Short mmCIF file of C-alpha atoms in Angstrom, two decimals:
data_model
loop_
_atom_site.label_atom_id
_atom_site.label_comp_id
_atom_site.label_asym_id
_atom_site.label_seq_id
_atom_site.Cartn_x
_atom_site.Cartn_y
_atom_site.Cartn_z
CA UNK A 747 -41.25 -224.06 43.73
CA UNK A 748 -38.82 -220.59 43.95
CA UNK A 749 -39.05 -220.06 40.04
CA UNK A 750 -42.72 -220.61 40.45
CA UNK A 751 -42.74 -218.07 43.54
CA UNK A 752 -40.38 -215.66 41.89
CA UNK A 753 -43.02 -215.44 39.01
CA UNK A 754 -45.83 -214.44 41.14
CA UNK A 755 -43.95 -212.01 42.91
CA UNK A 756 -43.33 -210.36 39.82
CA UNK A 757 -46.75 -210.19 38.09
CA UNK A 758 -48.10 -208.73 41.67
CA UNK A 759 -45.82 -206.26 41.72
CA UNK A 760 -46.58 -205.66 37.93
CA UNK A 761 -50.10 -205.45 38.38
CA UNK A 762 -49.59 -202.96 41.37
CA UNK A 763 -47.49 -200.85 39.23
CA UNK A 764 -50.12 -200.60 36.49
CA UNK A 765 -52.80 -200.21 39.26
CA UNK A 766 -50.58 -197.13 40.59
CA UNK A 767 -49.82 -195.62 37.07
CA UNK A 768 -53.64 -195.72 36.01
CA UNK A 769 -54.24 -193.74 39.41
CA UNK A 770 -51.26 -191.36 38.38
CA UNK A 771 -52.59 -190.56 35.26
CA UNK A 772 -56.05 -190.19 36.13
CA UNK A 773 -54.61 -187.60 38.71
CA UNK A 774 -52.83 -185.70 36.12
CA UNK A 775 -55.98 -185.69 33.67
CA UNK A 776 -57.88 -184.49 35.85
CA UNK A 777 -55.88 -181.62 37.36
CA UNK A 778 -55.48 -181.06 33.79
CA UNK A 779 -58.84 -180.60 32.71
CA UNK A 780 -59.07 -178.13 35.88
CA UNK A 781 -56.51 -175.91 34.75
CA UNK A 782 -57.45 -176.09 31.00
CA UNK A 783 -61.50 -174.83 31.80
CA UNK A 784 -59.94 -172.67 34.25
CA UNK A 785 -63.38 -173.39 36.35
CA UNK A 786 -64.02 -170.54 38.83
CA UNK A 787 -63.33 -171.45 42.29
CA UNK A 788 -66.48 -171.15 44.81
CA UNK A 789 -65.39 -167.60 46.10
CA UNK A 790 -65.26 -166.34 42.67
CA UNK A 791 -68.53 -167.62 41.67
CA UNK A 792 -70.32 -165.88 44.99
CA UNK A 793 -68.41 -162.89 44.32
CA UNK A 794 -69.75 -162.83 40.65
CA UNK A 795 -73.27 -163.77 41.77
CA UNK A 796 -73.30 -161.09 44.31
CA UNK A 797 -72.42 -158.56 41.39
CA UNK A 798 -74.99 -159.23 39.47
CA UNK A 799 -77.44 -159.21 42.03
CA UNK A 800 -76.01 -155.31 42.83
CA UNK A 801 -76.11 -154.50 38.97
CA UNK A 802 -79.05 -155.92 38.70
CA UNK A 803 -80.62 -153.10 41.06
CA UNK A 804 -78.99 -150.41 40.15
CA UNK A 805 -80.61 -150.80 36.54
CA UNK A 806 -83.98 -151.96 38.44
CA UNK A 807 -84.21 -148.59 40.35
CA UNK A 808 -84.58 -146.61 37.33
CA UNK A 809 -88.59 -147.94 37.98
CA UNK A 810 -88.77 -146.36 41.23
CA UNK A 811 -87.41 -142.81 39.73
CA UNK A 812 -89.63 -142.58 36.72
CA UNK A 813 -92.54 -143.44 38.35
CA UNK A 814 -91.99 -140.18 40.70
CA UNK A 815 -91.16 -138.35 38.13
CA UNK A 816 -94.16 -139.28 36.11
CA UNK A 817 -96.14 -138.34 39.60
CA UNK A 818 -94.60 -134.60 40.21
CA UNK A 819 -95.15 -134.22 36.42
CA UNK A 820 -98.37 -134.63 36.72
CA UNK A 821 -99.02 -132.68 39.70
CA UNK A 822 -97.07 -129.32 37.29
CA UNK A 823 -99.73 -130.43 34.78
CA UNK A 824 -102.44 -129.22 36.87
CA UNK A 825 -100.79 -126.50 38.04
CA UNK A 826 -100.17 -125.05 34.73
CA UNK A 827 -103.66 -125.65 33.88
CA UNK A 828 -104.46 -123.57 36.93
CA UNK A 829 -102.36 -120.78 35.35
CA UNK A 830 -103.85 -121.11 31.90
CA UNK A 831 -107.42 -121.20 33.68
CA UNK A 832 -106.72 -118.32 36.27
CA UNK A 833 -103.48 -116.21 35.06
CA UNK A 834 -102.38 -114.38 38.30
CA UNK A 835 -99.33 -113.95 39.99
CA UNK A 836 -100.64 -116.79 43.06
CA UNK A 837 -101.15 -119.92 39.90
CA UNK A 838 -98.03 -118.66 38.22
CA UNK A 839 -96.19 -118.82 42.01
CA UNK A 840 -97.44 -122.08 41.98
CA UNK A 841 -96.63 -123.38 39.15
CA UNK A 842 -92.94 -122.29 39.42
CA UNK A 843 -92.55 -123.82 42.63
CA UNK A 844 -94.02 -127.39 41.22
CA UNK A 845 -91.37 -126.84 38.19
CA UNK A 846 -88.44 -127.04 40.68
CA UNK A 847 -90.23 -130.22 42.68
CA UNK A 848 -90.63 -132.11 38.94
CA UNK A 849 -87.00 -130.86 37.81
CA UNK A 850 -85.61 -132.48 41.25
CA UNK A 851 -87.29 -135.85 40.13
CA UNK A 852 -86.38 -135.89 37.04
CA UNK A 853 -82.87 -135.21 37.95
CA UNK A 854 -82.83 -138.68 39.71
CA UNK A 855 -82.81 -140.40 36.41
CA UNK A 856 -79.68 -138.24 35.44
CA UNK A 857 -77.49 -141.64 36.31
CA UNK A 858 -79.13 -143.28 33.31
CA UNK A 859 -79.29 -140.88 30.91
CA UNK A 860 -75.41 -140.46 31.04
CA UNK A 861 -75.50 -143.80 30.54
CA UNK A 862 -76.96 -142.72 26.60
CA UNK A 863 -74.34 -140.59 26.78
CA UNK A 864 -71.09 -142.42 26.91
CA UNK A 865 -72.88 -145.34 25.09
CA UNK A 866 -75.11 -144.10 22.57
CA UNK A 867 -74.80 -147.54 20.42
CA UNK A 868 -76.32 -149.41 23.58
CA UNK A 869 -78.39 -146.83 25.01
CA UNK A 870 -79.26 -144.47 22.15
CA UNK A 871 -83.17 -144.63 23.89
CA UNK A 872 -82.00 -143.30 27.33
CA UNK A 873 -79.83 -140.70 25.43
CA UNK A 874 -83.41 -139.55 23.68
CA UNK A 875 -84.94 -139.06 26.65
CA UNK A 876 -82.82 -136.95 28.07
CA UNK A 877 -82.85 -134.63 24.98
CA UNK A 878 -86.83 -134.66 25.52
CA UNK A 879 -87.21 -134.47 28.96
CA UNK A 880 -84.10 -131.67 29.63
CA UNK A 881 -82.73 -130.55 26.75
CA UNK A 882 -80.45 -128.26 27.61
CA UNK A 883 -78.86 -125.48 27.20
CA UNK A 884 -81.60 -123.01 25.06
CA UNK A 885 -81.66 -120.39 23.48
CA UNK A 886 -84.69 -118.50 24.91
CA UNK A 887 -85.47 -116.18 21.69
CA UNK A 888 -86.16 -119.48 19.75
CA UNK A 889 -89.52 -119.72 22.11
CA UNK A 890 -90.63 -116.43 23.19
CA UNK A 891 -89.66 -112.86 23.01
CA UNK A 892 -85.98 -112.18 24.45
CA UNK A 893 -84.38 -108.85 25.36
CA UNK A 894 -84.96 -106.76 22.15
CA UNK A 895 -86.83 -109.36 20.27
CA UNK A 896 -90.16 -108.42 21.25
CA UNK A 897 -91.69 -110.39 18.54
CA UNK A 898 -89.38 -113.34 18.20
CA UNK A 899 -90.14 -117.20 18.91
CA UNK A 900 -92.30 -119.55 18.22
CA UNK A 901 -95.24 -118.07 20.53
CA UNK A 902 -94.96 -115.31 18.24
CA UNK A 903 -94.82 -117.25 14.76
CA UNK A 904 -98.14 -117.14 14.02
CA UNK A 905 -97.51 -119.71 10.73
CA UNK A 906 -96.10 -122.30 12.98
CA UNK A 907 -99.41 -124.46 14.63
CA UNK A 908 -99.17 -125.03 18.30
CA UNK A 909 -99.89 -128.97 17.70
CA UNK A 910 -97.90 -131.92 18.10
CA UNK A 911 -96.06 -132.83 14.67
CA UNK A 912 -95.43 -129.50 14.68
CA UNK A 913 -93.47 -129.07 18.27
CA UNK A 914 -91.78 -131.95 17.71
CA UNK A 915 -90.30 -130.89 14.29
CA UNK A 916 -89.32 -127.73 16.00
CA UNK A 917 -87.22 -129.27 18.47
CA UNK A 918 -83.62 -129.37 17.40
CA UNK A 919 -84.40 -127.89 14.37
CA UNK A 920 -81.64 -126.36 13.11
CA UNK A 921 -79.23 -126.98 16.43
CA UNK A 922 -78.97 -128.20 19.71
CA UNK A 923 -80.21 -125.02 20.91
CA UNK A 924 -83.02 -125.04 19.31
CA UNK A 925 -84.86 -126.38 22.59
CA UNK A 926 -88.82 -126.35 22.63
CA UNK A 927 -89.28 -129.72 24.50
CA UNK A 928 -88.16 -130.64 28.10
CA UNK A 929 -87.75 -128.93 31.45
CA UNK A 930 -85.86 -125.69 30.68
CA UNK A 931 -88.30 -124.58 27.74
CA UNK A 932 -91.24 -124.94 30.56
CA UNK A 933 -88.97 -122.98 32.70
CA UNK A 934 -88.24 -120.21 30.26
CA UNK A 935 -92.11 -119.63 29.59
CA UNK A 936 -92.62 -119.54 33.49
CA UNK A 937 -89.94 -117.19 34.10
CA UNK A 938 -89.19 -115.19 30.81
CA UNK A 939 -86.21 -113.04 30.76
CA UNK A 940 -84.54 -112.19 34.44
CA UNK A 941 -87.41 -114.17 36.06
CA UNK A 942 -89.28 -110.98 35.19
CA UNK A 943 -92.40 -112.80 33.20
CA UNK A 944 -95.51 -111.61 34.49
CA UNK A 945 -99.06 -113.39 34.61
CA UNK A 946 -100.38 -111.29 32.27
CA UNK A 947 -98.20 -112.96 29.82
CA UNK A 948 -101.01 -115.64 29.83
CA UNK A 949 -104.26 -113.55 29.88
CA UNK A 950 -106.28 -113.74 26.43
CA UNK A 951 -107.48 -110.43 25.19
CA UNK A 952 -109.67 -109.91 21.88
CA UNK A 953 -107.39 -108.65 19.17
CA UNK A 954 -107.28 -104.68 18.34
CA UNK A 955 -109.19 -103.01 15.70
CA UNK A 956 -105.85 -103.18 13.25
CA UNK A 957 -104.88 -106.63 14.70
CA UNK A 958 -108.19 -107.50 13.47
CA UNK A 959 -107.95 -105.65 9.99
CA UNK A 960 -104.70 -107.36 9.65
CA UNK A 961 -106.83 -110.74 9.37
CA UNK A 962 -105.41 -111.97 13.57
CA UNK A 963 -107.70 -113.74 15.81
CA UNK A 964 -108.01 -113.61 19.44
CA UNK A 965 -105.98 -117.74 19.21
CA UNK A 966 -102.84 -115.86 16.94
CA UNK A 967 -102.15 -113.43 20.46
CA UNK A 968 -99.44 -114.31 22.25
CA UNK A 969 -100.93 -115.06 25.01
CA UNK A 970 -103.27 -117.73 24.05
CA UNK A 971 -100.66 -118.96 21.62
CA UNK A 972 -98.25 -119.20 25.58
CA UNK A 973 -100.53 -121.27 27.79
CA UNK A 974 -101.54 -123.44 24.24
CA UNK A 975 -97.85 -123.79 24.23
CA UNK A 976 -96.88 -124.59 27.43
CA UNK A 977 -100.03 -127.21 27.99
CA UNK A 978 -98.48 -128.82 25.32
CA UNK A 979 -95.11 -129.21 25.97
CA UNK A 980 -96.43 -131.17 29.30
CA UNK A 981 -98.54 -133.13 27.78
CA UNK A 982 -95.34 -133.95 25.21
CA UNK A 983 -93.23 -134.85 28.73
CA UNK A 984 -95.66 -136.97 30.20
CA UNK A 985 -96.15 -139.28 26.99
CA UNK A 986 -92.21 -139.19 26.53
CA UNK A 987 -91.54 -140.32 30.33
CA UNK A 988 -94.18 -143.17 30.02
CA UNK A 989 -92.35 -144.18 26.76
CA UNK A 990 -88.83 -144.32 28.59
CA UNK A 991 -90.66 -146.04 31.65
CA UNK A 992 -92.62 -148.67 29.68
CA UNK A 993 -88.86 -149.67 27.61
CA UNK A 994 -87.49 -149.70 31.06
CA UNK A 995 -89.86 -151.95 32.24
CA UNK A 996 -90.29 -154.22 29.15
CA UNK A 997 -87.86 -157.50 29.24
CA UNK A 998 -88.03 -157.76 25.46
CA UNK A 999 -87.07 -154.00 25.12
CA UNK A 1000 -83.66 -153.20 23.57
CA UNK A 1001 -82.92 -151.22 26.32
CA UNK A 1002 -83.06 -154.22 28.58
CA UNK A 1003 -81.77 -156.49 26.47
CA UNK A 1004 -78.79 -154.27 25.99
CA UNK A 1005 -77.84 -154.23 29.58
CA UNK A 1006 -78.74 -157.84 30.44
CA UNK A 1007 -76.47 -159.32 27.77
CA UNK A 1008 -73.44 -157.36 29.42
CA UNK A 1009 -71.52 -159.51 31.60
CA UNK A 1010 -71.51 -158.00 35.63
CA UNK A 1011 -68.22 -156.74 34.99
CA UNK A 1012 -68.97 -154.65 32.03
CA UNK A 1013 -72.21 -153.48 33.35
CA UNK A 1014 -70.41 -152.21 36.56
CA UNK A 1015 -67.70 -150.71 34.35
CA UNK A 1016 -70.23 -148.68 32.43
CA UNK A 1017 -72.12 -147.41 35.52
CA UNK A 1018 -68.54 -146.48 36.62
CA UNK A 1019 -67.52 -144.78 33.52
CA UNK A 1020 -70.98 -142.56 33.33
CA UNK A 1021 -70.80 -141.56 36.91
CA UNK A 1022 -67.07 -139.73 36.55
CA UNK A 1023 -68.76 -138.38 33.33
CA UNK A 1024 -71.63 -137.13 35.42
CA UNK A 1025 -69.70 -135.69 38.09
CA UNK A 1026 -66.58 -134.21 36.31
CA UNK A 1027 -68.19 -133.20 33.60
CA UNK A 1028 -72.04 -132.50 33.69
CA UNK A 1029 -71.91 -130.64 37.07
CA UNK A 1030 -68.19 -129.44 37.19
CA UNK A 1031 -67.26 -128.99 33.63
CA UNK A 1032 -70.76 -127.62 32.60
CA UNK A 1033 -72.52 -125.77 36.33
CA UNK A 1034 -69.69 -125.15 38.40
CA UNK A 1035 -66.61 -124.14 36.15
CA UNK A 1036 -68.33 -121.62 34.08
CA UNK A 1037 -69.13 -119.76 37.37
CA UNK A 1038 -65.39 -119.63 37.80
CA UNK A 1039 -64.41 -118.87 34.05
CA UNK A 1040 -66.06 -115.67 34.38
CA UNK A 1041 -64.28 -114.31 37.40
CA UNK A 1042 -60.45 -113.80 35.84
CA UNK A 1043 -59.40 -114.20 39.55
CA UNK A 1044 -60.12 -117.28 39.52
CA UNK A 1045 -57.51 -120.48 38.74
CA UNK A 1046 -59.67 -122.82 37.49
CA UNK A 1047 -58.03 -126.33 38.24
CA UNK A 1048 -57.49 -127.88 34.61
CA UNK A 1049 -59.28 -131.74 34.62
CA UNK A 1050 -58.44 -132.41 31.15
CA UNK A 1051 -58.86 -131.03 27.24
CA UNK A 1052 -62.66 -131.76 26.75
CA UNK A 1053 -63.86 -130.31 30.19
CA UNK A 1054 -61.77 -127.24 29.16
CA UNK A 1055 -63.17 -126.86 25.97
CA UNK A 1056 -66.89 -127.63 27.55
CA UNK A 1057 -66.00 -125.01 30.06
CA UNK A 1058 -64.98 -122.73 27.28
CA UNK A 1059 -68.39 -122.96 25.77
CA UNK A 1060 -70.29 -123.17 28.25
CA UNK A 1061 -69.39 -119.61 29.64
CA UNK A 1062 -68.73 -118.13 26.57
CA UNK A 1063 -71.54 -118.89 24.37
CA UNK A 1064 -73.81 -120.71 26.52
CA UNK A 1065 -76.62 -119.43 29.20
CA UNK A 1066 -75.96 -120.68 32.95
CA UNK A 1067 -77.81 -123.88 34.05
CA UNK A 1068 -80.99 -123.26 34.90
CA UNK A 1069 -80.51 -119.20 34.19
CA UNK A 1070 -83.95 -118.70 34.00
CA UNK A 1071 -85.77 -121.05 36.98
CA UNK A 1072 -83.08 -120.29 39.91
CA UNK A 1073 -82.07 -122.79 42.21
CA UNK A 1074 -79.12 -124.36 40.50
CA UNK A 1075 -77.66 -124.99 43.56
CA UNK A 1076 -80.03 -127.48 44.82
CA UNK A 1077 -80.49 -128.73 41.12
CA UNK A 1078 -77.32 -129.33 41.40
CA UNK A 1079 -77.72 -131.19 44.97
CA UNK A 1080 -80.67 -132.87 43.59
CA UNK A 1081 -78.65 -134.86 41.13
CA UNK A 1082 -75.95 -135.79 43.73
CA UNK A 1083 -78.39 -137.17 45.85
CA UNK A 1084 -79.25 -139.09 43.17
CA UNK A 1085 -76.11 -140.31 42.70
CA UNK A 1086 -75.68 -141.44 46.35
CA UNK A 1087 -79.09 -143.32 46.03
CA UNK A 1088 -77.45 -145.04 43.08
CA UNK A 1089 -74.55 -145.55 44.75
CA UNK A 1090 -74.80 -146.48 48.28
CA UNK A 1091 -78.61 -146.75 49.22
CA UNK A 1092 -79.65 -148.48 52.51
CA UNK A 1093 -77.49 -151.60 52.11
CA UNK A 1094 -74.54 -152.83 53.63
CA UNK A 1095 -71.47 -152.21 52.46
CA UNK A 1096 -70.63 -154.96 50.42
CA UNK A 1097 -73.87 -155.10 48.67
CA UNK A 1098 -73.31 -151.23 47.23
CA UNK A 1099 -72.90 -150.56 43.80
CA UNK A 1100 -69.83 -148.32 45.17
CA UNK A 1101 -67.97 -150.91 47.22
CA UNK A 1102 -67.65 -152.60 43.64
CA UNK A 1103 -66.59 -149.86 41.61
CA UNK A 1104 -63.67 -149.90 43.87
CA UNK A 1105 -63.46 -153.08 46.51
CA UNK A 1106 -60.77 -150.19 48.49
CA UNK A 1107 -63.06 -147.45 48.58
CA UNK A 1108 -64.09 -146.23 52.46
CA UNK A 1109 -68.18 -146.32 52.79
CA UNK A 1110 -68.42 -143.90 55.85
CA UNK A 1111 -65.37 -141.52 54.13
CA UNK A 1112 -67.66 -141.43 51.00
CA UNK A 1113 -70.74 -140.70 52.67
CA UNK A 1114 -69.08 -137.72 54.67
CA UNK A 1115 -67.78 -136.54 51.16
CA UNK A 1116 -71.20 -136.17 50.18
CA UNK A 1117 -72.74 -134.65 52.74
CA UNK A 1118 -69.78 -131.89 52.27
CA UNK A 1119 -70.70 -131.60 48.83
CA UNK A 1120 -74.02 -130.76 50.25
CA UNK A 1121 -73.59 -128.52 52.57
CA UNK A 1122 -71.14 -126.45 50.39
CA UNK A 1123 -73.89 -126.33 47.70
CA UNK A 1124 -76.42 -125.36 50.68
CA UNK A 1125 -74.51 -122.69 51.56
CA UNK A 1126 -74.54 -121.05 47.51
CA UNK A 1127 -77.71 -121.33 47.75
CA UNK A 1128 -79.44 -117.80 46.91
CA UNK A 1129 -75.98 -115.91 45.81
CA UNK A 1130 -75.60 -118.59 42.93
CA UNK A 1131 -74.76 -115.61 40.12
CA UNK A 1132 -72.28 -113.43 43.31
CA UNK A 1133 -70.16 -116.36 44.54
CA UNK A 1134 -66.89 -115.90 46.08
CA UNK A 1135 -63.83 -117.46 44.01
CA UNK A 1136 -62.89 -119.90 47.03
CA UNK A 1137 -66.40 -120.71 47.34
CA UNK A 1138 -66.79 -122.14 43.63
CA UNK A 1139 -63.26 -123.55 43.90
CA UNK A 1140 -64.67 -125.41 46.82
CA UNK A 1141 -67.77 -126.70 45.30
CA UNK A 1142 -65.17 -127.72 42.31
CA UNK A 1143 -62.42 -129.72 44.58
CA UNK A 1144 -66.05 -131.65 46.74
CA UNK A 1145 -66.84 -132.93 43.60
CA UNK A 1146 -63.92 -134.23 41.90
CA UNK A 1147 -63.29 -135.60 45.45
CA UNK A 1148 -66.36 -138.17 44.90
CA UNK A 1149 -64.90 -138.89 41.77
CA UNK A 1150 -61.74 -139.75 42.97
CA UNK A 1151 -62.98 -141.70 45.54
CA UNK A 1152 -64.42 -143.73 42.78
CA UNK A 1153 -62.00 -144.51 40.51
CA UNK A 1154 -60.94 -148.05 40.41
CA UNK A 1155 -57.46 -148.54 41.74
#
């Protein structure tokens, strides 16, 4: 009866051994498996979804800009045609003041076009646009007559067609100077040398008696040849914007494709990456800094070896930002609002694309900074070409203040 007992005892426990070891093990496979797929735990996966979801609009909003873009373009449209109709100094007024409205909107899709810039293998299409839309800088004596070249240009290359294929094939022909296409060749047809084009730069008159000998009709002037010109080079704009707007739009575009098959992370890198571009080196290294580099009282501050050498060039060899239309100041507040928009827009703070590019980053401190920014470019407005040394230094340190702000830590 006690051997019999004994042996019962002693499978029970047995059994209850293997019982606990199968629980044991299953235990240990599982946290095994847990730490092998490193799954994401629930706080990481709502932190990821919200990224996307802010990524996701950032790209989204390019829509929004385009579209009023492609609106204030076409309102300058008209108003050129108004100027080619009726050449006086009240349509070419007009039409001057609609170029700086359409420049404003199309520097809210500055954001994206940088993106073409510091990833031309992904974005090659947005960095196309931008060389159609706002090439820049020009040289103005490759369009129209410039200083002593009263006859130089393509207005006055009377075996050059004003057409299409032909425009096209001009622009960039030899360099990146070579600007026909975009905003700033508009601006240098509307403004000419010193702002000092006059409407009767666009009023037809019936060739001379030797203009006529010479075999010229009243279409070879320079006049007509202007306004055919500068008709064109809208019409060129609009069809270009509605080609960036429709690959912006399309799913199955490889612009969208691009972006969508970047992880959130990458995506917010990039949009990171082209706004420091944007900032330190777009409107510092190429607007603001030449302004300094010409004053030799000035101490530039030194950002790094390719703004210096874009600095370098850019006062040297190049023409100041918008030289010819005026206004660079708010141009250049134009695109910083743009940026903000991008940025911050009317969400709450964790739902901004700049809480993201750096979790630390103060909303309220960063929308102070920019309304500094503002009001230092506000107050160069109209002495853009007689500024003070510690005024450009300031619009210089407002800047690369934003940028700061935005760097990851």
């Amino acid at each position: 009866m006690v051997a019999t007992d004994s042996i019962a005892t002693r499978a029970r426990r047995l059994l209850v051994a293997a019982v606990c070891c199968s629980f044991l093990l299953n235990g240990c496979e599982k946290r095994s498996d847990s730490v092998e797929t490193g799954a994401p735990s629930q706080a990481q996966q709502q932190d990821t979804q919200a990224l996307e979801q802010v990524t996701a609009k950032a790209w989204l909003s390019a829509d929004q800009s385009t579209a009023q873009a492609e609106q204030e373009l076409l309102i300058l449209q008209t108003a050129i045609q108004h100027l080619r109709n009726d050449p006086s100094e009240l349509t070419l007024a007009d039409a001057r003041a609609q170029w700086h409205v359409s420049h404003e909107k199309i520097n809210q899709l500055q954001p994206f076009f940088t993106l073409g810039q510091i990833n031309p293998g992904l974005f090659k299409q947005l960095q196309q646009a931008h060389w159609q839309l706002d090439a820049w800088p020009i040289e103005p004596g490759y369009i129209d007559y410039f200083d002593v070249y009263q006859h130089s240009g393509i207005v006055n290359d009377i075996t050059l067609p004003i057409n299409a294929q032909a425009i096209r094939q001009q622009h960039g022909f030899t360099s990146d100077s070579d600007v026909v296409l975009g905003m700033h060749a508009i601006a240098y047809l509307l403004w000419g040398e010193d702002q000092r084009r006059p409407a009767s730069d666009f009023i037809s008159q019936a060739p001379s008696t030797s203009q006529q000998q010479n075999g010229l009709a009243g279409a070879d002037l320079p006049a007509p040849r202007r306004a055919a010109l500068i008709g064109l080079q809208l019409s060129l704009m609009l069809d270009d914007l509605k080609a960036i707007r429709y690959k912006l739009n399309h799913k199955a575009s490889a612009l969208n494709t691009n972006y969508a098959n970047l992880p959130a992370r990458s995506q917010l890198q990039l949009w990171q990456q082209g706004i420091d571009h944007l900032l330190r080196h777009q409107l510092i290294g190429e607007q603001i800094a030449p302004l300094a580099l010409s004053s030799s009282s000035v101490n530039v501050k030194s950002l790094d070896s390719e703004t210096d050498s874009q600095q370098s060039a850019a006062a040297s060899d190049f023409y100041q930002h918008q030289q010819f239309a005026g206004q660079q100041a708010q141009s250049i507040e134009s695109t910083l609002n743009a940026i903000e928009q991008l940025l911050l827009g009317d969400d709450k703070p964790q739902q901004t694309l700049a809480y993201w590019i750096n979790t630390e980053i103060d909303i309220a401190q960063l929308r102070d900074s920019f309304a500094g920014a503002r009001q230092k470019l506000q107050e160069a407005q109209g002495q853009w070409t007689s500024l003070k040394p510690e005024q450009i230094q300031t619009m210089q340190e407002q800047i690369e203040n934003l940028a700061l702000q935005l760097t990851p830590h």
